[in-house]
Coordinates of C-alpha atoms in Angstrom, one line a residue:
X1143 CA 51.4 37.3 -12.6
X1144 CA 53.7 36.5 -9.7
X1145 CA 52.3 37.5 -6.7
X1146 CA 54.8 36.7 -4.3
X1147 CA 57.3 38.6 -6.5
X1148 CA 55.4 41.9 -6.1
X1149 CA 55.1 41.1 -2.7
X1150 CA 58.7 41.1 -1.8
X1151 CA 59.6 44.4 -4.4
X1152 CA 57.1 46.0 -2.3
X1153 CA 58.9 47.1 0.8
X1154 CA 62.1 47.9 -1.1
X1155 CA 59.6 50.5 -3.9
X1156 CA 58.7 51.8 -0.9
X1157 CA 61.5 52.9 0.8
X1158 CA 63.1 54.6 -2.6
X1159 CA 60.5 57.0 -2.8
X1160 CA 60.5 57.8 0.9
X1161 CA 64.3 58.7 0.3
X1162 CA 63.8 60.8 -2.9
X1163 CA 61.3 62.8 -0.5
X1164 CA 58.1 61.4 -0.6
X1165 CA 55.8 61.4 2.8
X1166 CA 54.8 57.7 3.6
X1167 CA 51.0 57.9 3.1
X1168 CA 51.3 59.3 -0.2
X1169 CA 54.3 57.1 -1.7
X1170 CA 51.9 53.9 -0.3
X1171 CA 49.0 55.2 -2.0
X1172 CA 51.3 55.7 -5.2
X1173 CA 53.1 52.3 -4.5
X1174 CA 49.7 50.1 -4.3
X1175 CA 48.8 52.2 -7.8
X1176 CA 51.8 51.0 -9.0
X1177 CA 51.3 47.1 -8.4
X1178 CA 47.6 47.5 -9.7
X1179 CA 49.2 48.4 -13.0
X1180 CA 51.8 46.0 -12.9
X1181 CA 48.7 43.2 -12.5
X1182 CA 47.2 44.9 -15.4
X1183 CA 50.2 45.3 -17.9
X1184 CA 52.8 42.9 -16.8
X1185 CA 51.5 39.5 -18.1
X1186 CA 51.6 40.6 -21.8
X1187 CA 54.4 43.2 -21.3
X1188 CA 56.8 41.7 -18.3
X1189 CA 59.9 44.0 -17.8
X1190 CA 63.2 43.1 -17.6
X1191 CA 63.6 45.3 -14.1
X1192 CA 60.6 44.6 -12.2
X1193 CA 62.1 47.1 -9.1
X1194 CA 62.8 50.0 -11.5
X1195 CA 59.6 49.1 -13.3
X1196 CA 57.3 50.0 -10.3
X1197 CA 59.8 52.7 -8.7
X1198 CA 58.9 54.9 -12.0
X1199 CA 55.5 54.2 -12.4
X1200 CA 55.5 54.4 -8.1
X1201 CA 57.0 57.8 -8.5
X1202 CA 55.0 59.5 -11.4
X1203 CA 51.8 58.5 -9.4
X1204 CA 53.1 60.3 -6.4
X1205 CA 54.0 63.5 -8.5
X1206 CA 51.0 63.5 -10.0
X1207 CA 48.6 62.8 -6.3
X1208 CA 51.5 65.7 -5.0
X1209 CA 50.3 68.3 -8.0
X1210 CA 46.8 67.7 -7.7
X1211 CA 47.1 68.2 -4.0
X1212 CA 48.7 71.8 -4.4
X1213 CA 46.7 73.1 -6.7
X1214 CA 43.5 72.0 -4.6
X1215 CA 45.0 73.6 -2.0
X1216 CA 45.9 76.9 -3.9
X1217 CA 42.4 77.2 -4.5
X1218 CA 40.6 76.3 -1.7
X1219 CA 43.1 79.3 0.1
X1220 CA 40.7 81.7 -2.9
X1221 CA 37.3 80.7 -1.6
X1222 CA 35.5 80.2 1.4
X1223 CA 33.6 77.1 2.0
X1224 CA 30.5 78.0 0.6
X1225 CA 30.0 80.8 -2.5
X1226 CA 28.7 83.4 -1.2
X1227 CA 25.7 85.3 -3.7
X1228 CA 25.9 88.1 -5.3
X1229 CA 28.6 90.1 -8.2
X1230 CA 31.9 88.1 -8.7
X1231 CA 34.9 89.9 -7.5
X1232 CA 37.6 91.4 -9.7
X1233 CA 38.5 88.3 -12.5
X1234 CA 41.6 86.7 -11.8
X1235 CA 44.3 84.7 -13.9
X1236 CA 43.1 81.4 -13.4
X1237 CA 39.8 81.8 -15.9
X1238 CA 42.4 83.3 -18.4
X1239 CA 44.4 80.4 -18.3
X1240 CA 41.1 78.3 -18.7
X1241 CA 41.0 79.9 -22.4
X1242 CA 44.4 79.7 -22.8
X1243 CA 44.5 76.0 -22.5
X1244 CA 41.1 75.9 -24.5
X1245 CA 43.4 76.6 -27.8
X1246 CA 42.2 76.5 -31.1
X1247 CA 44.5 74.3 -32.1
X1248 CA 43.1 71.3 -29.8
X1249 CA 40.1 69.8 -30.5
X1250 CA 37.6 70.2 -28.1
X1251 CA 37.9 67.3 -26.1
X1252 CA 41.5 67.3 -26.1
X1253 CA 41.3 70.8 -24.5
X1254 CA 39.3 70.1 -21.8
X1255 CA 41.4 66.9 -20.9
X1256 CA 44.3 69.3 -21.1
X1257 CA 42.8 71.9 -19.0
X1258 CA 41.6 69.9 -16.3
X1259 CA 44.9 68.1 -15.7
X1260 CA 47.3 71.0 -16.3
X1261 CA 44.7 74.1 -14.5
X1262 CA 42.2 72.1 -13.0
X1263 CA 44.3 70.0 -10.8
X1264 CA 42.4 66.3 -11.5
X1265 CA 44.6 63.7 -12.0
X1266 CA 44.6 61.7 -15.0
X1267 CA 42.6 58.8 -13.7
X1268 CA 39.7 61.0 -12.7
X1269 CA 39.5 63.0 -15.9
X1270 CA 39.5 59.4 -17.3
X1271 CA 36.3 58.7 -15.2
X1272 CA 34.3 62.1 -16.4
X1273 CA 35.0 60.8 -19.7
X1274 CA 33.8 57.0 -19.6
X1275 CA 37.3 56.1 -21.1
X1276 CA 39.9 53.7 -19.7
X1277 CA 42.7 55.8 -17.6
X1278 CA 45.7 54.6 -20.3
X1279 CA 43.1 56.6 -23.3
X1280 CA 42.7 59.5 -21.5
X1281 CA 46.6 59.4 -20.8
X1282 CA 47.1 59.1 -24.2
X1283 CA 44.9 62.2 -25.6
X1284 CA 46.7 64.8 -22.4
X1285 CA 50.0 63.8 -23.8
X1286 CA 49.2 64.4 -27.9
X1287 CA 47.5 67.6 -26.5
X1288 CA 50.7 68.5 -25.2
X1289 CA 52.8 67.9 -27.9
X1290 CA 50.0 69.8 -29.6
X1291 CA 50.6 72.8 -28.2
X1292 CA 54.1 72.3 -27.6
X1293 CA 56.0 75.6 -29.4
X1294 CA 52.6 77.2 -29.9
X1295 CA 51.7 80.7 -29.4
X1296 CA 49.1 81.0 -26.4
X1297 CA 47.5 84.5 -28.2
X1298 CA 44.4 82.8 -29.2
X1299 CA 42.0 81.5 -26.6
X1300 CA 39.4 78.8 -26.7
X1301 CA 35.7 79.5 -27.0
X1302 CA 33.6 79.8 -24.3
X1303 CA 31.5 76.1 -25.1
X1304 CA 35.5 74.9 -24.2
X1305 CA 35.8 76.4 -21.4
X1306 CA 31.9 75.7 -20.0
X1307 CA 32.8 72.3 -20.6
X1308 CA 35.7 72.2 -18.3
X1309 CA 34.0 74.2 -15.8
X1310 CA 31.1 71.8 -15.8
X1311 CA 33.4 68.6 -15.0
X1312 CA 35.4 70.3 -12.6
X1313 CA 32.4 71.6 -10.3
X1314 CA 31.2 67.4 -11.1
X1315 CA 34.6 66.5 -9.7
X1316 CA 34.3 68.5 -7.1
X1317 CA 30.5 67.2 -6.0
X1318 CA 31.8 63.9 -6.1
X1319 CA 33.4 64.6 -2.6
X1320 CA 36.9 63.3 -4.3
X1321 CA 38.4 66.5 -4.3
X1322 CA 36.6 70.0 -3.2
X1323 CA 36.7 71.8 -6.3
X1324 CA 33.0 73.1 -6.2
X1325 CA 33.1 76.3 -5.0
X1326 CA 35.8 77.3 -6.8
X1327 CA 34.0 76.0 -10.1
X1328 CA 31.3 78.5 -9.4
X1329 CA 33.0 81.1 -8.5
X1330 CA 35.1 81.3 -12.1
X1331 CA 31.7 80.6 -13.5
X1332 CA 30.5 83.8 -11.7
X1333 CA 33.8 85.5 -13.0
X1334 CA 32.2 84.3 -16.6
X1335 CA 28.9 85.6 -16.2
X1336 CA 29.9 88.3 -15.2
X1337 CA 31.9 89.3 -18.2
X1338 CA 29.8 87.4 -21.2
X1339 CA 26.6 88.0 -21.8
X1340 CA 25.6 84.2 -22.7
X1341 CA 22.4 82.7 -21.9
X1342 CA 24.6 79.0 -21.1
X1343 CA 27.1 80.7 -19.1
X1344 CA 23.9 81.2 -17.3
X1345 CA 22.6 77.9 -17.3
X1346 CA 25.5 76.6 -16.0
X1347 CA 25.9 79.0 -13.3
X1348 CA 22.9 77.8 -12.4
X1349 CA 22.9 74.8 -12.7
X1350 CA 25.7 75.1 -10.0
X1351 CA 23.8 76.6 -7.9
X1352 CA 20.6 74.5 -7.3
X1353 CA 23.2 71.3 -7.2
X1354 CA 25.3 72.9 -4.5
X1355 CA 22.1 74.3 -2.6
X1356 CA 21.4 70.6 -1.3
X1357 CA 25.0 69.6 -0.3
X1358 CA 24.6 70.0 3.1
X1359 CA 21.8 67.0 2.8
X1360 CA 23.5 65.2 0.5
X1361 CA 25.6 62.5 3.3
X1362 CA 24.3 61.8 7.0
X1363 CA 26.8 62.1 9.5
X1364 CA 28.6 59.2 9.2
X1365 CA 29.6 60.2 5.7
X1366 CA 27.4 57.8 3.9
X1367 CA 25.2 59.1 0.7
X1368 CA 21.4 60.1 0.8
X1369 CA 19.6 59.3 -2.1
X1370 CA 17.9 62.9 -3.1
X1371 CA 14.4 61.7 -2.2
X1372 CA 15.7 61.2 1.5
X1373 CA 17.6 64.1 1.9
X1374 CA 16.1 66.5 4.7
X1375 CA 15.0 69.0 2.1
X1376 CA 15.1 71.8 5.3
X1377 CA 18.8 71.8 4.9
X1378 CA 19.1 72.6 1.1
X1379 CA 20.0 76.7 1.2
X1380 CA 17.2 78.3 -0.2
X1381 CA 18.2 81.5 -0.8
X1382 CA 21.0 79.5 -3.3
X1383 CA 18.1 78.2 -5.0
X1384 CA 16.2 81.5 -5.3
X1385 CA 19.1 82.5 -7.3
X1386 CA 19.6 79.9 -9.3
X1387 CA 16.1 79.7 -10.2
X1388 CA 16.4 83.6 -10.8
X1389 CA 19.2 83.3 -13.1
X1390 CA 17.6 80.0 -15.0
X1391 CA 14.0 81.8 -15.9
X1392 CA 16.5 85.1 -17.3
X1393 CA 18.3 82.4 -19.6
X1394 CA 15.1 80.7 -20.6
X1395 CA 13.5 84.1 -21.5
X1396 CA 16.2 85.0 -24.3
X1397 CA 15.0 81.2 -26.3
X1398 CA 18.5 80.1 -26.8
X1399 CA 18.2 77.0 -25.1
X1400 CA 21.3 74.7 -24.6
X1401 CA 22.3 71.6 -22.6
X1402 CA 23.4 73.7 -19.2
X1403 CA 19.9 75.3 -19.6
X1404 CA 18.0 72.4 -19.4
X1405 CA 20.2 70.7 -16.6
X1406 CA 19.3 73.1 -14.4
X1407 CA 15.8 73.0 -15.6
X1408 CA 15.4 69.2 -13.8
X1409 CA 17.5 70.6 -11.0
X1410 CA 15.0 73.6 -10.6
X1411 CA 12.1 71.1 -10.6
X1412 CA 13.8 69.0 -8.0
X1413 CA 14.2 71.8 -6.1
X1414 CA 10.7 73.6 -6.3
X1415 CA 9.2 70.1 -4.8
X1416 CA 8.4 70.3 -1.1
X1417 CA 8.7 66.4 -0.2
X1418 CA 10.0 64.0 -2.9
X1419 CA 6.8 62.0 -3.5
X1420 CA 5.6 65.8 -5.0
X1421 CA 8.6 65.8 -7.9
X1422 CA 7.2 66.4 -11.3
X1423 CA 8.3 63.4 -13.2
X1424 CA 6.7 64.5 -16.6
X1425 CA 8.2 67.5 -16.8
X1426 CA 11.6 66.3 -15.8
X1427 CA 10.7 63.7 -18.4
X1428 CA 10.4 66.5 -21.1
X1429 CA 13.1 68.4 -19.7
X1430 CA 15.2 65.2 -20.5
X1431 CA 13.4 64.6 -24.2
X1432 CA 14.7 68.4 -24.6
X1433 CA 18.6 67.3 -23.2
X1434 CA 18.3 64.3 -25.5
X1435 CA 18.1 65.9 -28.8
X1436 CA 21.1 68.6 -27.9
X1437 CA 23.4 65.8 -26.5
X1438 CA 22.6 62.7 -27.4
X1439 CA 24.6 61.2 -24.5
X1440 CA 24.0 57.7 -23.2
X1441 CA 24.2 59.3 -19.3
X1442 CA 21.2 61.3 -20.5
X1443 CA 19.2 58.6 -21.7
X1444 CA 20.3 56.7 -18.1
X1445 CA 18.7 59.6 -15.8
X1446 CA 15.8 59.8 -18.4
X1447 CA 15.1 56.1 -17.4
X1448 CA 14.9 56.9 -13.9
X1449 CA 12.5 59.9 -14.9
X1450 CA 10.3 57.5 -17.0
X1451 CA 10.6 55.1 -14.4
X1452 CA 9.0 57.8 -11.8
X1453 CA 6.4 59.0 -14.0
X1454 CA 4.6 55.9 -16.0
X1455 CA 5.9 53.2 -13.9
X1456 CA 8.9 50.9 -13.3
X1457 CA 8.3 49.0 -15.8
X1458 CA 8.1 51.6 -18.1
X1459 CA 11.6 52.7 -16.9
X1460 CA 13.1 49.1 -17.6
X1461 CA 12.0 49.0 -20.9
X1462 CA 13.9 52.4 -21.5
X1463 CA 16.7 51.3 -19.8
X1464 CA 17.0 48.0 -21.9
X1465 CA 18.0 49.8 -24.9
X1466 CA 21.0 51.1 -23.1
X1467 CA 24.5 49.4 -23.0
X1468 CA 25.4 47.3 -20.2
X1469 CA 28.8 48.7 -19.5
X1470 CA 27.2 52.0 -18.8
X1471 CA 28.2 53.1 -15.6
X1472 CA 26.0 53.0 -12.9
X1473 CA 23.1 51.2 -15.3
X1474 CA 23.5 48.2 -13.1
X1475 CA 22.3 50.8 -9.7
X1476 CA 19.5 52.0 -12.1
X1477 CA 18.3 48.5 -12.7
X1478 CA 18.3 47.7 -8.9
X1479 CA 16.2 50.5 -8.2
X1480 CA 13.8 49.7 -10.6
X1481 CA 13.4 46.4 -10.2
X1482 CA 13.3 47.3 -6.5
X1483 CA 10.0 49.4 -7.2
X1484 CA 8.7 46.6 -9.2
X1485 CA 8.7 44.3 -6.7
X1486 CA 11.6 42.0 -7.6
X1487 CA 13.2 41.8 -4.6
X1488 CA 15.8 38.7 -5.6
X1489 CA 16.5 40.6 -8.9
X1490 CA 16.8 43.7 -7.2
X1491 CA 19.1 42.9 -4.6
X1492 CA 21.4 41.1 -7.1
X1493 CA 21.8 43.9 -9.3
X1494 CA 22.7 46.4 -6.3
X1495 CA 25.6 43.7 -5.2
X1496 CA 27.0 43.7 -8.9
X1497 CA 26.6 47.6 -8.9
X1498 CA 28.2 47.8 -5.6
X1499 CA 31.2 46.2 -7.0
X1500 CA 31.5 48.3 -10.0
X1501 CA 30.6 51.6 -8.5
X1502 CA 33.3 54.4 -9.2
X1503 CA 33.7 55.8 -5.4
X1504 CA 34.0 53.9 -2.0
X1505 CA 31.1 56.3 -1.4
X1506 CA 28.9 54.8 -3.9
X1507 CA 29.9 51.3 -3.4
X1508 CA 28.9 51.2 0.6
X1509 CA 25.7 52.7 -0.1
X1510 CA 25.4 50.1 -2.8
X1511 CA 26.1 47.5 -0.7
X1512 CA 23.7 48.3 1.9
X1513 CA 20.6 48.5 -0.2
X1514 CA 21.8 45.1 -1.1
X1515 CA 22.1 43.9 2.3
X1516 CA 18.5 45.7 3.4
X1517 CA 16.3 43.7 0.5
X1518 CA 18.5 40.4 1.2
X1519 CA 17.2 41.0 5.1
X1520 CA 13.5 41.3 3.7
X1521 CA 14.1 38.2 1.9
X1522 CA 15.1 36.3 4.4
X1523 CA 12.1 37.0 6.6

């Protein structure tokens, strides 16, 4: 890869997509996108126009950043900061185009992709991260969903474990600080409740709930994160907890239990604890045995780690986490942590530094970097 060369097609990528229309800070951020792919796909695939190369790739990036910024901001104007309680209001068009884009035709994966980039407003890359794939994959499965539906009738909507599912990742997207999409995750969910009568339309709502209660808490002032066990549990709402606690025993009572259910059972325990040293681990624990066998996902097995780790020791918690891939994201931050509270301080700060440099949010990866930094201080002592 010539570096200089993408150097000097820089300034000139630029300046096209300011005079097709672009504002600056955007076509840069699209620009510098575009050169990370060019490192990436260039030295097996080198094109014969290296300027027009980058312009286009430059220039989808910048649409896409300039649609996910519009429909943010088309929904942020329907909701107020925080959801308030109580009955949803009349429903609106967007949940119907949530089913809509849920077709039957699509598998379900494929819809949700679909939905959250053509409804949702998430760009392709972030989809990409919900889904543990590589950006190009999830690329891939948006456009066959496309061509899927491409010529279809839209008379048959998904079903509602579709739609839950989007939902679910777009109120994750918007927790994630990257874009604000929370509130206006729950409020549709409200919409949902409100019209179906399903005990995991339930759990989800409140699972929304009893994660949203503790945002306040969740970053100090300087924006960095605080781990849930330092959060200042007097600024988690409690009367959004009440409710979601409400909602959860109502769900739990009708003994259809699903994934969103028990979610928000952990959440619910996290909740009830009034300092973090008072968390019941072993029920968490089962609450996680219980996620295990409806899911079977390797991020469940991750946070039951942690769980294990809390309740029968850190070492207990390594040996769970050993059976887990390494290239599961954030594994490496678990490992830190536990090998922190086992008292391997070299081990532990080397494992936050290598998690640091894999973590998926600027966020994440300066809170990473100062655990790192706090054990090497100890160690240096």
């Amino acid at each position: 890869m010539d570096e200089l060369l993408l150097r000097s097609l820089t300034p000139g990528v630029l300046a096209v997509l300011v005079r097709r229309g672009a504002d600056f800070a955007t076509a840069e951020d699209a620009v510098q996108d575009a050169l990370v792919e060019a490192v990436r796909v260039w030295p097996d695939d080198a094109p014969r126009d290296p300027k027009g190369w980058l312009v286009t790739v430059a220039w989808r990036r910048f649409l896409d950043a300039t649609r996910a910024n519009a429909s943010r901001r088309r929904r942020e104007d329907l909701v107020e900061e925080e959801p308030a309680p109580g009955a949803a209001s009349a429903v609106d068009d967007t949940l119907q185009l949530y089913f809509l884009c849920a077709h039957p035709s699509l598998s379900p994966s494929s819809a949700v992709a679909l939905t959250l980039r053509a409804v949702g407003g998430l760009t392709t890359r972030q989809i990409a991260r919900a889904y543990l794939v590589p950006e190009a994959t999830m690329a891939q499965r948006i456009s066959r969903a496309k061509r899927t539906v491409s010529g279809v009738r839209f008379d048959r909507p998904g079903d509602v474990s579709t739609v839950l599912r989007v939902l679910y990742l777009v109120f994750n997207e918007g927790y994630s600080g990257d874009v604000d999409l929370a509130a206006e995750a729950i409020r549709l969910t409200r919409q949902l409740a409100a019209a179906i009568d399903h005990p995991e339309v339930a759990g989800l709502l409140a699972l929304m709930l009893l994660h949203h209660a503790r945002r306040a808490s969740r970053t100090a002032p300087d924006g960095s994160l605080v781990p849930l066990a330092e959060q200042d549990r007097g600024l988690w709402d409690t009367g959004m907890i009440a409710e979601g606690v409400e909602i959860l025993q109502a769900a739990l009572a009708r003994d259809r239990l699903g994934e969103f259910q028990a979610q928000a059972a952990v959440a619910a325990l996290h909740a009830d604890a009034p300092a973090a040293e008072e968390t019941d681990w072993v029920q968490i624990v089962e609450w996680y045995d219980e996620l295990a066998g409806l899911t079977d996902s390797p991020v469940v097995r991750l946070n039951r780690a942690v769980a294990v780790g809390e309740a029968d020791g850190p070492r207990a918690g390594l040996a769970e986490l050993a059976a887990l891939s390494d290239s599961l994201p954030r594994r490496t931050a678990v490992a830190a942590y536990l090998h922190e509270r086992d008292g391997d301080l070299p081990t532990a700060a080397r494992l936050y530094a290598e998690a640091a440099h894999k973590a998926p949010t600027l966020a994440e990866r300066d809170h990473l970097t100062r655990q790192a930094a706090r054990l090497n201080a100890r160690l240096r002592r």
